Amino acid sequence: MCTAANYLTKCHYFGRNFDYEISYNERVTITPRNYPLIFRDTEDIENHYGIIGIAAGIDEYPLYYDACNEKGLAMGGLNFPDYCDYKPLDKSKVNIASFEIIPYILSQAKTISDAERLLENLNISDEKFSAQLPPSPLHWIISDRNASIVVEVVEEGLDIYDNPVGVLTNNPPFDKQLFNLNNYMALSNRTPENTFGGNLDLATYSRGMGSIGLPGDVSSQSRFVKAAFVKENSVSGDSEKESGSQFFHILASVEQQKGCTLVEEPDKFEYTIYSDCYNTDKGILYYKTYDGPQISVNIHDEDLETNQLINFELVD
């Protein structure tokens, strides 16, 4: 389970909570412009935009969970079980395996419009990375400073949704998540007035009562509502410090603490393994692990002309 969001002040910020019960040795991975991207069922890409993101520490292929390219386009994959339905290979389309889609899009697209053009004839296939790593059921949020979309592969085919709230969690599909916000339209950051009816003398007894009814549990649908509410009502200055801090506070509103979500007896819990924030305009990735400090990595501080992946272990 995860939550992703974007936030716009002077710069555009994008990031997510990665919530799971086990780690795959995640690391910061920079894919330089000349690192060859090898695809299973379509043409390889030898030269491309530089990409920075957090990836699984497996082999020499950038298995990105989320990433941003040097042009300011960002993308993240979130768990989407039960609804996700990858397709067999289709010779009439461009076939990209689910684990390839982030580098495929970010290597070529500068904007949401570019990404949408790449998606027009795309078939996201069910090909495995390896026998030990079958496809993870995912859907994706893609954002630049002007727009955000959600990409889902369901039984009926490939769905692409405009994302006006700039938030994504997990199940159910995005259109149902978005519709569910109608149930919370009366929530407010303001002190409520008595509209209960009748002649009851009702009064506020605490600050924050305008948001009574805002979900507080960690289910995916509740996290979508809460993250959307917090993001829509967020206020910060436009400095890097204030903007980045506020973005991490948005994510913190829906983070998962160890012990609250039991996955397997006796003591396997889902929790927020890491939270990250990209300044997509400047190519800076900030992250913090559950027990670690906030760390930053700037893609432009590294050699983007090399043909070797650049990796940094997460500081925990």
PDB file of N, CA and C in Angstrom, residues 3 13 33 46 48 71-72 80 98 110 112 125 129 131 158 170 181 194 210 220 223 243 261 277 293 297 301 307 314:
ATOM      1  N   THR A   3       1.027   5.835  -0.944  1.00  0.00           N
ATOM      2  CA  THR A   3       0.350   7.082  -1.265  1.00  0.00           C
ATOM      3  C   THR A   3       1.319   7.969  -2.021  1.00  0.00           C
ATOM      4  N   TYR A  13       6.730  19.750  -6.841  1.00  0.00           N
ATOM      5  CA  TYR A  13       7.211  18.663  -5.989  1.00  0.00           C
ATOM      6  C   TYR A  13       6.333  17.432  -6.198  1.00  0.00           C
ATOM      7  N   ARG A  33      22.341   9.473 -19.181  1.00  0.00           N
ATOM      8  CA  ARG A  33      21.807   9.599 -20.542  1.00  0.00           C
ATOM      9  C   ARG A  33      22.293   8.504 -21.484  1.00  0.00           C
ATOM     10  N   GLU A  46      19.273   3.752 -26.564  1.00  0.00           N
ATOM     11  CA  GLU A  46      20.682   3.917 -26.216  1.00  0.00           C
ATOM     12  C   GLU A  46      20.962   5.256 -25.546  1.00  0.00           C
ATOM     13  N   HIS A  48      19.138   8.935 -23.973  1.00  0.00           N
ATOM     14  CA  HIS A  48      17.839   9.348 -23.429  1.00  0.00           C
ATOM     15  C   HIS A  48      18.052  10.402 -22.357  1.00  0.00           C
ATOM     16  N   LYS A  71      14.038  16.544 -17.214  1.00  0.00           N
ATOM     17  CA  LYS A  71      13.157  17.545 -17.812  1.00  0.00           C
ATOM     18  C   LYS A  71      11.988  17.916 -16.908  1.00  0.00           C
ATOM     19  N   GLY A  72      11.848  17.228 -15.767  1.00  0.00           N
ATOM     20  CA  GLY A  72      10.813  17.597 -14.807  1.00  0.00           C
ATOM     21  C   GLY A  72       9.573  16.739 -14.815  1.00  0.00           C
ATOM     22  N   PHE A  80      -1.820  -2.223  -6.923  1.00  0.00           N
ATOM     23  CA  PHE A  80      -3.176  -2.175  -7.479  1.00  0.00           C
ATOM     24  C   PHE A  80      -3.702  -3.601  -7.656  1.00  0.00           C
ATOM     25  N   SER A  98       5.532  -4.447 -17.443  1.00  0.00           N
ATOM     26  CA  SER A  98       5.158  -3.517 -16.380  1.00  0.00           C
ATOM     27  C   SER A  98       6.383  -2.947 -15.664  1.00  0.00           C
ATOM     28  N   LYS A 110       9.075  14.650 -22.025  1.00  0.00           N
ATOM     29  CA  LYS A 110       9.345  15.857 -21.250  1.00  0.00           C
ATOM     30  C   LYS A 110       8.133  16.282 -20.431  1.00  0.00           C
ATOM     31  N   ILE A 112       3.520  15.764 -19.691  1.00  0.00           N
ATOM     32  CA  ILE A 112       2.373  14.857 -19.684  1.00  0.00           C
ATOM     33  C   ILE A 112       1.895  14.599 -21.108  1.00  0.00           C
ATOM     34  N   SER A 125       2.513  -5.349 -20.835  1.00  0.00           N
ATOM     35  CA  SER A 125       2.418  -6.803 -20.892  1.00  0.00           C
ATOM     36  C   SER A 125       2.655  -7.455 -19.537  1.00  0.00           C
ATOM     37  N   PHE A 129       9.938 -10.204 -14.886  1.00  0.00           N
ATOM     38  CA  PHE A 129      11.339  -9.790 -14.858  1.00  0.00           C
ATOM     39  C   PHE A 129      12.234 -11.017 -14.755  1.00  0.00           C
ATOM     40  N   ALA A 131      12.061 -15.447 -13.034  1.00  0.00           N
ATOM     41  CA  ALA A 131      11.226 -16.480 -12.418  1.00  0.00           C
ATOM     42  C   ALA A 131      10.942 -16.162 -10.958  1.00  0.00           C
ATOM     43  N   LEU A 158      -6.575  -0.462 -21.285  1.00  0.00           N
ATOM     44  CA  LEU A 158      -5.754   0.593 -20.698  1.00  0.00           C
ATOM     45  C   LEU A 158      -6.598   1.846 -20.466  1.00  0.00           C
ATOM     46  N   ASN A 170      -4.244   3.243  -3.671  1.00  0.00           N
ATOM     47  CA  ASN A 170      -4.317   1.890  -4.221  1.00  0.00           C
ATOM     48  C   ASN A 170      -5.737   1.609  -4.707  1.00  0.00           C
ATOM     49  N   LEU A 181     -14.804  11.291  -3.330  1.00  0.00           N
ATOM     50  CA  LEU A 181     -14.585  12.592  -2.697  1.00  0.00           C
ATOM     51  C   LEU A 181     -15.883  13.384  -2.559  1.00  0.00           C
ATOM     52  N   ASN A 194     -23.690  26.000  12.602  1.00  0.00           N
ATOM     53  CA  ASN A 194     -24.751  25.055  12.954  1.00  0.00           C
ATOM     54  C   ASN A 194     -25.814  25.042  11.854  1.00  0.00           C
ATOM     55  N   GLY A 210     -14.311  21.596  11.559  1.00  0.00           N
ATOM     56  CA  GLY A 210     -14.753  21.620  10.163  1.00  0.00           C
ATOM     57  C   GLY A 210     -14.348  20.380   9.399  1.00  0.00           C
ATOM     58  N   SER A 220      -6.682   2.196   1.825  1.00  0.00           N
ATOM     59  CA  SER A 220      -6.293   2.985   0.655  1.00  0.00           C
ATOM     60  C   SER A 220      -7.313   4.065   0.313  1.00  0.00           C
ATOM     61  N   ARG A 223      -6.958   6.859   2.870  1.00  0.00           N
ATOM     62  CA  ARG A 223      -5.731   7.633   2.646  1.00  0.00           C
ATOM     63  C   ARG A 223      -5.887   8.567   1.448  1.00  0.00           C
ATOM     64  N   SER A 243       8.648  24.554   1.157  1.00  0.00           N
ATOM     65  CA  SER A 243       7.878  23.719   0.225  1.00  0.00           C
ATOM     66  C   SER A 243       8.145  22.242   0.463  1.00  0.00           C
ATOM     67  N   THR A 261      -0.737  -2.162  11.147  1.00  0.00           N
ATOM     68  CA  THR A 261      -1.301  -2.958  10.054  1.00  0.00           C
ATOM     69  C   THR A 261      -0.616  -4.318  10.034  1.00  0.00           C
ATOM     70  N   CYS A 277      10.546  12.943  -1.874  1.00  0.00           N
ATOM     71  CA  CYS A 277      10.048  14.186  -2.450  1.00  0.00           C
ATOM     72  C   CYS A 277      11.034  14.626  -3.524  1.00  0.00           C
ATOM     73  N   PRO A 293      17.454   9.843   8.758  1.00  0.00           N
ATOM     74  CA  PRO A 293      17.334  11.292   8.564  1.00  0.00           C
ATOM     75  C   PRO A 293      16.920  11.617   7.134  1.00  0.00           C
ATOM     76  N   VAL A 297      19.754  14.055  -2.884  1.00  0.00           N
ATOM     77  CA  VAL A 297      20.654  13.716  -3.988  1.00  0.00           C
ATOM     78  C   VAL A 297      20.225  14.551  -5.185  1.00  0.00           C
ATOM     79  N   ASP A 301      24.469  16.879  -9.943  1.00  0.00           N
ATOM     80  CA  ASP A 301      25.794  16.766  -9.327  1.00  0.00           C
ATOM     81  C   ASP A 301      26.559  15.548  -9.839  1.00  0.00           C
ATOM     82  N   ASN A 307      27.891   5.748 -19.016  1.00  0.00           N
ATOM     83  CA  ASN A 307      27.009   4.661 -19.443  1.00  0.00           C
ATOM     84  C   ASN A 307      26.859   3.601 -18.356  1.00  0.00           C
ATOM     85  N   LEU A 314      20.294   3.557   0.554  1.00  0.00           N
ATOM     86  CA  LEU A 314      19.511   4.420   1.422  1.00  0.00           C
ATOM     87  C   LEU A 314      20.150   4.492   2.805  1.00  0.00           C
TER      88      LEU A 314
END
